[in-house]
Coordinates of C-alpha atoms and ligand atoms in Angstrom, one line a residue:
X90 CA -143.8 -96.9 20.0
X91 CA -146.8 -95.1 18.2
X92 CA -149.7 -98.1 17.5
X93 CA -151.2 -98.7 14.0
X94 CA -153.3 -96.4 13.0
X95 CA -157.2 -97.8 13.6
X96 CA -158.4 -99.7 11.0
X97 CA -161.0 -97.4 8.2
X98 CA -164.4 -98.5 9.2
X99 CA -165.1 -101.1 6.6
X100 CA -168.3 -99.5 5.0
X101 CA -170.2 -96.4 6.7
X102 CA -173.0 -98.6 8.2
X103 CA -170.4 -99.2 11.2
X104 CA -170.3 -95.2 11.9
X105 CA -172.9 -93.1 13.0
X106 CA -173.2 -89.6 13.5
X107 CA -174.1 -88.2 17.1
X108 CA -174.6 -84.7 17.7
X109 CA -171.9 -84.3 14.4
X110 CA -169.1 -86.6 15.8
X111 CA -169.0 -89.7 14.2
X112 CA -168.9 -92.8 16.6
X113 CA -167.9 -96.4 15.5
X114 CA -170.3 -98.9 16.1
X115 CA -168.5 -102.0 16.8
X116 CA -167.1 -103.2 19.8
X117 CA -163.1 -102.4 20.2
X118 CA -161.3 -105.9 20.7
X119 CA -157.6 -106.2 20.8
X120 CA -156.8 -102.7 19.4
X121 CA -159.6 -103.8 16.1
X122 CA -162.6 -102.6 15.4
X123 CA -164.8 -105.6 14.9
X124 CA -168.7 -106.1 14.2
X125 CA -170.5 -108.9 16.1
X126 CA -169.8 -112.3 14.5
X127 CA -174.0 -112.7 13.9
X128 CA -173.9 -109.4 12.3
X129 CA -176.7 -108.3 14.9
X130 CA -177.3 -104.8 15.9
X131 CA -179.6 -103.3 18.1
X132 CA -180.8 -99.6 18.1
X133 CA -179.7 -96.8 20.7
X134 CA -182.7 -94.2 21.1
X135 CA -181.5 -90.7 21.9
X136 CA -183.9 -89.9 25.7
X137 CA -184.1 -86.2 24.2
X138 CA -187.0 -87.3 21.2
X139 CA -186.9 -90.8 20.8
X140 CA -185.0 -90.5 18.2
X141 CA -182.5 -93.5 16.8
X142 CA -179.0 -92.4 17.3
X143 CA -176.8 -95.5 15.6
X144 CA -177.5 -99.5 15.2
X145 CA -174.6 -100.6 17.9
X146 CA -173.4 -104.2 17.3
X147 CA -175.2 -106.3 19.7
X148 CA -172.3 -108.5 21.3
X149 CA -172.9 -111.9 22.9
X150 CA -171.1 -114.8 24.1
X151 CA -168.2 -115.0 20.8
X152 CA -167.2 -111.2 21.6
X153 CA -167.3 -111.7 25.2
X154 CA -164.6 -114.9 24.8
X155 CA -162.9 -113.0 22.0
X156 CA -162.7 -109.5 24.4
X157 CA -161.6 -111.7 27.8
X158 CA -158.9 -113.5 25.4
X159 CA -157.7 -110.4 24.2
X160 CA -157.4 -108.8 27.9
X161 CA -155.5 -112.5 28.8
X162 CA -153.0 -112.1 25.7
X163 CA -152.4 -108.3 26.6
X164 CA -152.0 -108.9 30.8
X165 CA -148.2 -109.9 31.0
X166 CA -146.9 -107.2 29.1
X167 CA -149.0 -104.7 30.9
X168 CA -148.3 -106.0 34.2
X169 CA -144.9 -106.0 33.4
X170 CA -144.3 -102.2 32.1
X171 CA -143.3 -100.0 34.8
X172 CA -145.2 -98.0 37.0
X173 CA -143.9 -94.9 35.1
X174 CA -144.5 -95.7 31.4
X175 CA -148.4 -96.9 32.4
X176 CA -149.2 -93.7 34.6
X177 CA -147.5 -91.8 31.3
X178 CA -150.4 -93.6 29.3
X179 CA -152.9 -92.6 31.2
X180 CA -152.2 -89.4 31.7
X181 CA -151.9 -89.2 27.6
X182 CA -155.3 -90.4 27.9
X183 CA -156.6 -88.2 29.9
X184 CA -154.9 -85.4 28.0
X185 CA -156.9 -87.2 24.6
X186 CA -160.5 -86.7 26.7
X187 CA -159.6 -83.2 27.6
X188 CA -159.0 -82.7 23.6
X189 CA -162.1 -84.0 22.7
X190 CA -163.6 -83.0 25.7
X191 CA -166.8 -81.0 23.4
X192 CA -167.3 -84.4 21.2
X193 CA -167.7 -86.4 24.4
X194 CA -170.0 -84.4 26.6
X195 CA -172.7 -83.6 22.8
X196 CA -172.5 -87.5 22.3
X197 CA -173.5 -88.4 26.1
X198 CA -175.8 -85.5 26.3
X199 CA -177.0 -86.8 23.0
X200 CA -177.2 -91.1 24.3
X201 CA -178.0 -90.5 28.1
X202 CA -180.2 -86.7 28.1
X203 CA -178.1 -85.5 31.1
X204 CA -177.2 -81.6 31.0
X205 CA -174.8 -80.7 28.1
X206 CA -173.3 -77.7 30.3
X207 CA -172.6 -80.5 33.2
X208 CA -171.4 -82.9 30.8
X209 CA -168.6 -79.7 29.3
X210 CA -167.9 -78.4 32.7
X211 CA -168.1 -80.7 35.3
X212 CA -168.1 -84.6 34.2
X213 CA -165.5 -84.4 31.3
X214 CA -163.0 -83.0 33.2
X215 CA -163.8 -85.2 36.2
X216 CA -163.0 -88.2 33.7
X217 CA -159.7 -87.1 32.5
X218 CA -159.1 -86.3 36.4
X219 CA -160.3 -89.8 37.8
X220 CA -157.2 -91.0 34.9
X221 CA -154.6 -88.2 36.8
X222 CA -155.4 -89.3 40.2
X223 CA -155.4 -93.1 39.8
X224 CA -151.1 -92.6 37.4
X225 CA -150.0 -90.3 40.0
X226 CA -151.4 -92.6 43.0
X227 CA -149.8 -95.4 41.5
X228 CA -146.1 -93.5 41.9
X229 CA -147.0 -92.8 45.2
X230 CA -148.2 -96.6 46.1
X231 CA -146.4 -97.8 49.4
X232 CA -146.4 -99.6 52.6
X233 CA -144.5 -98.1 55.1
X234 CA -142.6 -102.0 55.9
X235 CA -143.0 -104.0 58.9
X236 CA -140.1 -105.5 61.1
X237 CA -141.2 -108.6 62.4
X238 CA -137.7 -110.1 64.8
X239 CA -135.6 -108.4 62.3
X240 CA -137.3 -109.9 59.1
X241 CA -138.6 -107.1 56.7
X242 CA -142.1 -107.5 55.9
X243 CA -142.7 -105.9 52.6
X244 CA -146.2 -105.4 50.4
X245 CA -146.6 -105.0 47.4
X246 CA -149.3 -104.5 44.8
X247 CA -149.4 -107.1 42.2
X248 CA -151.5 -107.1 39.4
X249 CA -154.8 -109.2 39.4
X250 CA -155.5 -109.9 35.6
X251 CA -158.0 -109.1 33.3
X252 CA -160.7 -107.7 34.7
X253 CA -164.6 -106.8 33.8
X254 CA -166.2 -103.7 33.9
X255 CA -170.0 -103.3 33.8
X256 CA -171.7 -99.7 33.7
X257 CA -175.1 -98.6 33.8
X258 CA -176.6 -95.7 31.6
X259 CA -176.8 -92.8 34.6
X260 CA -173.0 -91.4 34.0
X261 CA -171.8 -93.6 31.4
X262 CA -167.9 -92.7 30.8
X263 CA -167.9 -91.1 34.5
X264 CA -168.3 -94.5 36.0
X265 CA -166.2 -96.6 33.1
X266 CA -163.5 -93.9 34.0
X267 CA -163.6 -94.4 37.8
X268 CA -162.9 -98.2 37.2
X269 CA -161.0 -98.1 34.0
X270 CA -158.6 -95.4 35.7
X271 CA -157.5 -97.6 38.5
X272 CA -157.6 -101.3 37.0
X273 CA -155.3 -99.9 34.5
X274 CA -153.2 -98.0 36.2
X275 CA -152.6 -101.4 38.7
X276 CA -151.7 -103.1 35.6
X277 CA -154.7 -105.4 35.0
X278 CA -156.5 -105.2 31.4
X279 CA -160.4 -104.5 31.2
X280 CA -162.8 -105.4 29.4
X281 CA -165.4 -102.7 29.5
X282 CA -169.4 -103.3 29.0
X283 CA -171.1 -100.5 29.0
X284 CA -175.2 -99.7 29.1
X285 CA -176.9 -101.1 26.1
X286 CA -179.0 -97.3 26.3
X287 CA -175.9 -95.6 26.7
X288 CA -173.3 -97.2 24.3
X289 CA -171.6 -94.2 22.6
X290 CA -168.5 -92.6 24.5
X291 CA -167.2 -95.9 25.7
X292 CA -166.7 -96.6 21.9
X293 CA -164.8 -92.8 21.7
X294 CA -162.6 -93.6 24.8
X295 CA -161.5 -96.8 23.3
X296 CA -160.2 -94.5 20.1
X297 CA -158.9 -91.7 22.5
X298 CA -157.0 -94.5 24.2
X299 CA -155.8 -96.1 21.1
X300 CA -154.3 -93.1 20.0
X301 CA -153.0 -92.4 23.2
X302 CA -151.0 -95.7 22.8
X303 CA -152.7 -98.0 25.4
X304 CA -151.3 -101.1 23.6
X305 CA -153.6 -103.6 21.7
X306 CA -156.2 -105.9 24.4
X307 CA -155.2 -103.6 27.3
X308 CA -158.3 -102.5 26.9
X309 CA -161.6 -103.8 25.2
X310 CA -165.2 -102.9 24.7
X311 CA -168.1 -105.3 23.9
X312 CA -170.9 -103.7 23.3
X313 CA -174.5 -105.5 24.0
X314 CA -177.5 -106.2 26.2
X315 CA -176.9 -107.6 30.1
X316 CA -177.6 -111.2 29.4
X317 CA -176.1 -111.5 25.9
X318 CA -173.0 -109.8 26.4
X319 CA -172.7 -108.8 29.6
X320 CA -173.3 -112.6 31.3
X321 CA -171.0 -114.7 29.2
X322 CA -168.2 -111.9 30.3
X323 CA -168.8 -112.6 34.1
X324 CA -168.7 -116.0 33.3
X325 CA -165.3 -116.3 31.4
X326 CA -162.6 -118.5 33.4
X327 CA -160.0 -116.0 31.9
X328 CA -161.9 -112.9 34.7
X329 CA -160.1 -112.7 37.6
X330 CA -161.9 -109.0 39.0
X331 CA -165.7 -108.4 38.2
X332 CA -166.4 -104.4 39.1
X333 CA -170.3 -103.8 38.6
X334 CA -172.3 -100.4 38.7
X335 CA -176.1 -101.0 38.8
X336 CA -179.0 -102.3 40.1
X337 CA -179.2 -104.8 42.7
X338 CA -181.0 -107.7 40.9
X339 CA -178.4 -107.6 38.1
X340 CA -175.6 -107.6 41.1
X341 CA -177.2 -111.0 42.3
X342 CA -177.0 -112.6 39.1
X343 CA -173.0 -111.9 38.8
X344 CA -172.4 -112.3 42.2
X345 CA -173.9 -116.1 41.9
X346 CA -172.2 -116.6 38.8
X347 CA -168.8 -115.3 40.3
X348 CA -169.3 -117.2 43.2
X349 CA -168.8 -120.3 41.1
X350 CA -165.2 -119.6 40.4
X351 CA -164.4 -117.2 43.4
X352 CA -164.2 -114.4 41.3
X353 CA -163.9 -110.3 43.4
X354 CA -166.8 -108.7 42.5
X355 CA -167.1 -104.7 43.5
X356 CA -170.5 -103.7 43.6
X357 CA -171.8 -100.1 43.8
X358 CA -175.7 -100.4 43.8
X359 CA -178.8 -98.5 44.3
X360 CA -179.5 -96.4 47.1
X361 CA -182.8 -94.6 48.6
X362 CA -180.6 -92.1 50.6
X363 CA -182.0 -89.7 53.1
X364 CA -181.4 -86.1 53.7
X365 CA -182.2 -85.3 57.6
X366 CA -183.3 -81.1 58.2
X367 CA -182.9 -80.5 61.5
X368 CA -185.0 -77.1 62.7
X369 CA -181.7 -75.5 63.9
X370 CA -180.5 -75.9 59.8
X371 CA -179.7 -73.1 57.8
X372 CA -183.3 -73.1 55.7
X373 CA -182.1 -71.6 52.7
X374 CA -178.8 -74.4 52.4
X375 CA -181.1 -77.1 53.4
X376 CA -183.8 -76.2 50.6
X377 CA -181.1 -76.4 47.8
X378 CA -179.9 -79.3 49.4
X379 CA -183.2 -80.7 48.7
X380 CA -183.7 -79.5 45.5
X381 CA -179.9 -80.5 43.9
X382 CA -182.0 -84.4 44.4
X383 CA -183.6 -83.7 41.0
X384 CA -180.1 -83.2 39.2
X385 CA -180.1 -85.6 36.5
X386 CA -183.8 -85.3 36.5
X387 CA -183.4 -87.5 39.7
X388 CA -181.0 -90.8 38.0
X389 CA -178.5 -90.4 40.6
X390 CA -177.6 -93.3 43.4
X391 CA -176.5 -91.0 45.5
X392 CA -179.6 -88.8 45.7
X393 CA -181.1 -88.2 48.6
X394 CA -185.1 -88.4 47.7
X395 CA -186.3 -89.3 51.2
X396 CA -186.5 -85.8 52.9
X397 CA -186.7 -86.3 56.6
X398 CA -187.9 -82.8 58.7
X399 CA -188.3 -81.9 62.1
X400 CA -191.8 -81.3 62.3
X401 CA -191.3 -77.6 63.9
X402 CA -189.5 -76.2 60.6
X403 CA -191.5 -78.2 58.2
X404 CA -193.8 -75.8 56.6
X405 CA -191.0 -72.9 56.5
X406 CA -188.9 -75.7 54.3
X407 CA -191.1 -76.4 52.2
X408 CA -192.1 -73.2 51.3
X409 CA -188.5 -72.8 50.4
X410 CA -188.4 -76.0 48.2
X411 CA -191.6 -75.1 46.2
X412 CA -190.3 -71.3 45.7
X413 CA -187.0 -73.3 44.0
X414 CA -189.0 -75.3 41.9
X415 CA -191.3 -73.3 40.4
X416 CA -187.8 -71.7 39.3
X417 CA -186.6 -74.6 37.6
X418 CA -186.7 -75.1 33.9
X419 CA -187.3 -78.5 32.7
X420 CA -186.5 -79.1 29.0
X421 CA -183.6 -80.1 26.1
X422 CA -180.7 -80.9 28.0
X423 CA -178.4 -79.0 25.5
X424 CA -179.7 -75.7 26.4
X425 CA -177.7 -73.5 29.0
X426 CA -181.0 -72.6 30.8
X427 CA -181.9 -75.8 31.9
X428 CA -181.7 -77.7 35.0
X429 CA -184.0 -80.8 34.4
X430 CA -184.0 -82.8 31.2
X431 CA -185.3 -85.6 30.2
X432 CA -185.0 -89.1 31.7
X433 CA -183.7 -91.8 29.5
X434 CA -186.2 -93.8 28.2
X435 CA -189.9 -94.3 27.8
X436 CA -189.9 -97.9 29.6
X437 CA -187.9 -96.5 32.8
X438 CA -190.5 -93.3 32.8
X439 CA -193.4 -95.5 32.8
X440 CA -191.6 -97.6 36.0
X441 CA -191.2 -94.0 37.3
X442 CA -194.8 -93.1 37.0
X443 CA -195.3 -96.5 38.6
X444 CA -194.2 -95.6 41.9
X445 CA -195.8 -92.3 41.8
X446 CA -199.3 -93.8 40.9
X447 CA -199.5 -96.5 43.6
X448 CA -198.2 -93.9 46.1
X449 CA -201.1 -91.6 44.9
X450 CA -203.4 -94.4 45.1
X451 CA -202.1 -95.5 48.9
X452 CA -202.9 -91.7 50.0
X453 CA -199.8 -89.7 49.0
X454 CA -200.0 -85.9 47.8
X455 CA -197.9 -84.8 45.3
X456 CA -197.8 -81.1 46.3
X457 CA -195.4 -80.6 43.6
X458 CA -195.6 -82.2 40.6
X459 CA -197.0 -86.0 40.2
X460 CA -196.7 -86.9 36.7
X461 CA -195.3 -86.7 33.3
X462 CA -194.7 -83.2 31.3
X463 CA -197.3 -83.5 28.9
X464 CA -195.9 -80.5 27.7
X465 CA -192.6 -82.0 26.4
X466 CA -193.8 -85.9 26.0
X467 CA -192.6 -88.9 26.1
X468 CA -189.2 -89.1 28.7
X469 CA -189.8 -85.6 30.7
X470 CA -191.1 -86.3 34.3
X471 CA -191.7 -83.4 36.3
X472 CA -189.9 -83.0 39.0
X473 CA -191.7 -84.2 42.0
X474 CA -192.6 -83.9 45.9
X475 CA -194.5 -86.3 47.5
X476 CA -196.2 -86.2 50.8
X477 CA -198.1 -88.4 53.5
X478 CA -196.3 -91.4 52.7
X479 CA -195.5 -94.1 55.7
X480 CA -191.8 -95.5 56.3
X481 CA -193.2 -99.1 55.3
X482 CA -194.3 -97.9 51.7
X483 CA -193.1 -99.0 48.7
X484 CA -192.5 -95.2 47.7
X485 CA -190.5 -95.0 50.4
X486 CA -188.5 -98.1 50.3
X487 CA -187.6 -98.9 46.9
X488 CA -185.5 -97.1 44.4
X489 CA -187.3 -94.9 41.6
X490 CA -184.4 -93.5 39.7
X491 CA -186.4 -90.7 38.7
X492 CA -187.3 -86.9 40.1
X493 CA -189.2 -87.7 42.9
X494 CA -188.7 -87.1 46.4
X495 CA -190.8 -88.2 49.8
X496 CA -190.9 -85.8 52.6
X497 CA -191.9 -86.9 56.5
X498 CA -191.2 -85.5 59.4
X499 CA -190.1 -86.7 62.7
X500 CA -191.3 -85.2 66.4
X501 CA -189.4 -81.6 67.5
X502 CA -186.0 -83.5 69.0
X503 CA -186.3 -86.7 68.1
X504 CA -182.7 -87.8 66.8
X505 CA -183.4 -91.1 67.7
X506 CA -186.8 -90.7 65.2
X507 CA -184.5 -89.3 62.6
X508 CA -182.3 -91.5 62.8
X509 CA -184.3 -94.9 62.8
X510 CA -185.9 -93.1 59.8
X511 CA -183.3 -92.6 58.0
X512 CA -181.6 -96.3 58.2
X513 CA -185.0 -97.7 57.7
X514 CA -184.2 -99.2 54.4
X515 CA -182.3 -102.2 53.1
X516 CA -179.9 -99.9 51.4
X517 CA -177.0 -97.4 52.6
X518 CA -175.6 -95.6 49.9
X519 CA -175.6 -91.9 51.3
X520 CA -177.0 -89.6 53.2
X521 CA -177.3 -86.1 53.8
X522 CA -177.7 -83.7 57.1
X523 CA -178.2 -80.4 57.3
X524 CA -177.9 -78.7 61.0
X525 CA -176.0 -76.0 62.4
X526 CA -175.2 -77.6 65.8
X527 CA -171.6 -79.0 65.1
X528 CA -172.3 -81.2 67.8
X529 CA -176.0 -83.0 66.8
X530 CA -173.5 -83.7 63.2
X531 CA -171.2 -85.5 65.0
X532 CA -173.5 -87.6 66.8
X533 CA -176.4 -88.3 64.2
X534 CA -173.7 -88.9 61.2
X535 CA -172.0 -91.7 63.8
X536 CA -175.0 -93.2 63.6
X537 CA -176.3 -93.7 60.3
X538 CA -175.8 -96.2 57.9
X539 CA -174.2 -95.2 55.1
X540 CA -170.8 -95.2 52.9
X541 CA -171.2 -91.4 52.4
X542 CA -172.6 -88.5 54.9
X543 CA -172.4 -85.4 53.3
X544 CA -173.0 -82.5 56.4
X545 CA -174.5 -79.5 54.7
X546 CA -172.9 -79.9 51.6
X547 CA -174.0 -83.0 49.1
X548 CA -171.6 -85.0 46.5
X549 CA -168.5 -83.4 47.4
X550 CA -165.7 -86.2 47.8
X551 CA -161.8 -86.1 47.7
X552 CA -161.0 -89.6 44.8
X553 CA -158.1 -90.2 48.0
X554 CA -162.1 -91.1 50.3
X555 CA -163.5 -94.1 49.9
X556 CA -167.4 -94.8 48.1
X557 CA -169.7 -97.2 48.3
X558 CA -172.6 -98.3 50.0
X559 CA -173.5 -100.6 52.6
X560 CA -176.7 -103.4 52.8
X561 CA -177.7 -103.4 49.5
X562 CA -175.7 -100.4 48.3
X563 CA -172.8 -102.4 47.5
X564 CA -170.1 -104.6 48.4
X565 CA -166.6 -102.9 48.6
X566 CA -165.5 -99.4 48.3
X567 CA -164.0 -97.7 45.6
X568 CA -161.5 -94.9 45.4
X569 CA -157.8 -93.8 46.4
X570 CA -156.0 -97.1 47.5
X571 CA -159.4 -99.2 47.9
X572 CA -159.3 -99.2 44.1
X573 CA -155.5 -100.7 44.3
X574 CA -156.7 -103.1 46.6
X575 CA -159.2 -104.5 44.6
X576 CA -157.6 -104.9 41.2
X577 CA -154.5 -106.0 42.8
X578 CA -154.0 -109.7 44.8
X579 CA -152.0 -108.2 47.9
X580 CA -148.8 -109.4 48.3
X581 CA -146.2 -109.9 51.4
X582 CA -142.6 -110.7 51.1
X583 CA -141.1 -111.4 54.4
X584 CA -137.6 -111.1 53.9
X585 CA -135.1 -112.7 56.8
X586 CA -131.9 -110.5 57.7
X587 CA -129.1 -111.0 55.2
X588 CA -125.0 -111.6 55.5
X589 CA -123.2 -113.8 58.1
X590 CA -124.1 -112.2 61.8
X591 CA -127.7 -111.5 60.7
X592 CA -127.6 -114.7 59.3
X593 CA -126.8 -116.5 62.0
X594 CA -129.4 -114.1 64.1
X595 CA -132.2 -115.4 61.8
X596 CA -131.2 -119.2 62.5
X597 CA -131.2 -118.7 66.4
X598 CA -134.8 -116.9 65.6
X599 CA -136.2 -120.2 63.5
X600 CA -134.7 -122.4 66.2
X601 CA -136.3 -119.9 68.8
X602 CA -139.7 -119.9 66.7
X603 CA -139.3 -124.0 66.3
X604 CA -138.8 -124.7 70.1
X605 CA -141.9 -122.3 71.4
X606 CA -144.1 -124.1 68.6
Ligands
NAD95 P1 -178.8 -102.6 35.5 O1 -178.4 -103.5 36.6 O2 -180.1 -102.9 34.7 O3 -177.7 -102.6 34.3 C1 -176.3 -102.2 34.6 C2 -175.4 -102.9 33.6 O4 -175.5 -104.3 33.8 C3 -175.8 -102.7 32.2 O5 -174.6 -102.5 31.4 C4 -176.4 -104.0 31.8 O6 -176.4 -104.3 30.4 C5 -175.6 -105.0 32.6 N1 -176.3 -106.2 32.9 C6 -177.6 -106.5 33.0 N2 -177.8 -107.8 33.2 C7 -176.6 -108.4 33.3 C8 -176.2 -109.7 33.5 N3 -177.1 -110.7 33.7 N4 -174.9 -110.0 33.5 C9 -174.0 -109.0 33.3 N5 -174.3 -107.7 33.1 C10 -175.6 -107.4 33.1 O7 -178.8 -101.1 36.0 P2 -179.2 -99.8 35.2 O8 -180.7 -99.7 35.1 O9 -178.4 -99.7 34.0 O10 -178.6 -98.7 36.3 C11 -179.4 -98.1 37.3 C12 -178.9 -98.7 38.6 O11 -177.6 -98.4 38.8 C13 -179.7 -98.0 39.8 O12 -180.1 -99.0 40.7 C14 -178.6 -97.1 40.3 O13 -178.8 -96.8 41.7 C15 -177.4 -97.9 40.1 N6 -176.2 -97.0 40.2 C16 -175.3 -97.2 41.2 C17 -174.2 -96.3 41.4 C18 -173.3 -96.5 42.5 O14 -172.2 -96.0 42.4 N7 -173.7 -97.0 43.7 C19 -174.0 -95.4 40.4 C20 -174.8 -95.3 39.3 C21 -175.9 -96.1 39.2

């Protein structure tokens, strides 16, 4: 059945217009539109100039309820519609992103400043694709059975309830579609809460999947700061899965709260990841390698920013690295030429220069870059390389979220250097090696501590893998089945032989199972 059509924004102050696509303002609660019961708003800047892009309602503890009761109301039915007739909806969703595939990639280039051409050609499609996997993986969801003295042991994957989604600003619809995909194709409802500096394409993916016919409270947006909106939604008794992309404080704070009512949290955190060059590694590979960190002008979890060299092919490298660089072109994220734009907003730039300033200060040379483009003002930080920095500093320990790398080296040899360098952190997210001994990869990638080696390659993964990070990277893993797993509650149905003789065969096994205790 085709839904109503969404309501007419009531008056034009609940639309803006980003990058010429109009975007509704209000937060998307049981298939309505609807403005925060205060009337608040707060502003979304645009990273590129500073720029307001739309007053977004500013949702707190009313549209959190209102959003978790609508999820409630909508579970049954959804849980209940077969396999087929969900994975059709999602696939009719994915087929609305590919549609408005331009409108979504101008509007996140617009909110977040990532690359417009990576936005068209790479994390569009990868959004309507996390949707395709997830419907078709949920045809193909089965347990080979288990025979257990002629009982059939059979699991199954039911449906855990309404469940919360929170996103950071980094890859906004990238990571709303890598949870929305799978709750919702296990037959739980969401309630999505995305980035209050990155609130736009959430808004357009509740329309796409509107029109796509995802049926009223199925799925939900409240828009809003972390502690207004997003805490009263981790708190709601009517939550049953809590899946969090972000930083580890924020993870702490849900994590206590969900504690409270037992509630399964997934957490996919920060990392400080590190990429290992070994002397017998391709130079050229490992020196893109190195410089693919600053992709997203360095806002990536995965990114490996601690560059760890053998000493004997350290200069070579970094000749390699700096020749890259100066090849770089840093500017508006729209434009085809470049490769770094801006990061997303004066306040995280100033934490970034942070970093780079008490490095400086503790002894650290930037021998490329070091501070902001003055050039092109107020979010653009050049791309940076630091040097001379020990394992125990803060540069090297704690996340920056920005385009700046370390590099050290480690004695000619020395896995067991490399390697106690390179799980030296509380986090494991990632890493990275780059060797040509087949061998040495097998070895040193045994031995680090990480959801995610990448061996001469970097961010490559099949959705079927699993991701997520380890220590303070994350609890849980995402991906293929994991994803099932975690927005399902697991269910066995042992089944005892059936009809007379087997009948009679199941007693003798009860009476059997009774007498040995
Ligand atoms: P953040 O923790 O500040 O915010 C993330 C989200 O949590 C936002 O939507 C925010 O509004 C919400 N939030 C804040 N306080 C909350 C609260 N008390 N209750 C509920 N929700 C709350 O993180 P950020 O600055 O937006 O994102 C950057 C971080 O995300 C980095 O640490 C980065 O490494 C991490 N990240 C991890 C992955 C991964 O897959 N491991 C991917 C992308 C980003």
């Amino acid at each position: 059945m085709a839904p109503p059509a969404p309501e007419a924004p009531e008056n034009s102050s609940h639309t803006a217009t980003v990058a010429g696509v109009p975007v509704d303002t209000r937060h998307w609660i049981g298939g309505r539109r609807v403005a925060s019961a205060s009337g608040a708003t707060f502003t979304d800047d645009s990273p590129l100039d500073g720029t307001p892009l739309a007053e977004i309602a500013r949702g707190g503890a009313e549209e959190a309820r209102a959003a978790v009761a609508a999820a409630r109301e909508a579970f049954p039915g959804w849980a209940a519609t077969p396999p087929t007739e969900r994975a059709r909806l999602l696939h009719a969703v994915a087929d609305g992103v590919e549609a408005r595939t331009e409108d979504l990639a101008a509007v996140e280039t617009a909110d977040n400043g990532a690359l417009l051409r990576s936005h068209r050609r790479g994390v569009m499609p990868r959004v309507a694709h996390n949707l395709r996997y997830f419907a078709d993986r949920l045809l193909a969801l089965a347990h080979d059975d288990f025979e257990t003295r002629g009982h059939t042991n059979h699991v199954s994957w039911d449906p855990a309830g309404p469940a919360v989604l929170i996103t950071p600003w980094n890859a906004p619809l990238m990571l709303a579609s890598w949870k929305t995909g799978p709750a919702l194709a296990a037959g739980s409802t969401v309630v999505l809460k995305p980035s209050e500096w990155t609130p736009l394409t959430a808004s357009l993916f509740a329309d796409i999947a509107h029109e796509a016919g995802l049926p009223a409270g199925v799925f939900n947006v409240v828009q809003g700061y972390g502690a207004e909106a997003g805490a009263p939604l981790v708190a709601d008794p009517g939550v049953r899965r809590i899946s969090f992309t972000g930083s580890v404080p924020t993870a702490r704070r849900i994590a206590a709260t969900a504690a409270e009512r037992l509630v399964p949290c997934s957490f996919e955190l920060g990392g400080k990841s590190p990429l290992l060059v070994f002397a017998d590694a391709d130079p050229e590979l490992a020196a893109d390698l190195a410089v693919e960190q600053f992709d997203n002008a360095g806002q990536v979890c995965l990114a490996a920013t601690r560059i760890l060299v053998e000493e004997s092919a350290r200069d070579a490298f970094l000749g390699h690295i700096l020749d890259r660089v100066t090849k770089l072109t840093q500017g508006d994220p729209r434009d085809e030429a470049t490769d770094v734009g801006p990061n997303i907003h004066p306040r995280h730039v100033e934490r970034v220069d942070g970093f780079v300033r008490r490095a400086l200060d503790a002894g650290a040379k930037a021998v490329i870059g070091g501070g902001p483009n003055t050039a092109l003002g107020g979010n653009y930080y050049l791309p940076t390389l630091l040097t001379d920095v020990d394992q125990d500093s803060e540069i090297v320990q704690e996340e920056v979220f920005g385009p700046v790398l370390t590099l050290q080296t480690f004695p000619d040899g020395d896995e067991d250097e490399a390697v106690r360098l390179a799980n030296g952190t509380r986090f494991g997210l990632a890493a990275t090696l780059a060797t040509g001994d087949r061998e040495r990869a097998a070895r040193v990638s045994a031995r680090l501590v990480a959801g995610t080696v990448w061996v001469n390659c970097f961010f490559v993964r099949d959705l079927s893998a699993p991701f997520g990070g380890s220590r303070d990277s994350g609890i849980g893993r995402e991906g293929g089945d994991w994803s099932f797993d975690f927005y399902c509650d697991l269910k066995n149905t042992v089944t005892a032989p059936m009809g007379p003789p087997l009948l009679e065969r199941s007693r003798e096994l009860g009476e059997g199972r009774a007498r040995h205790g």
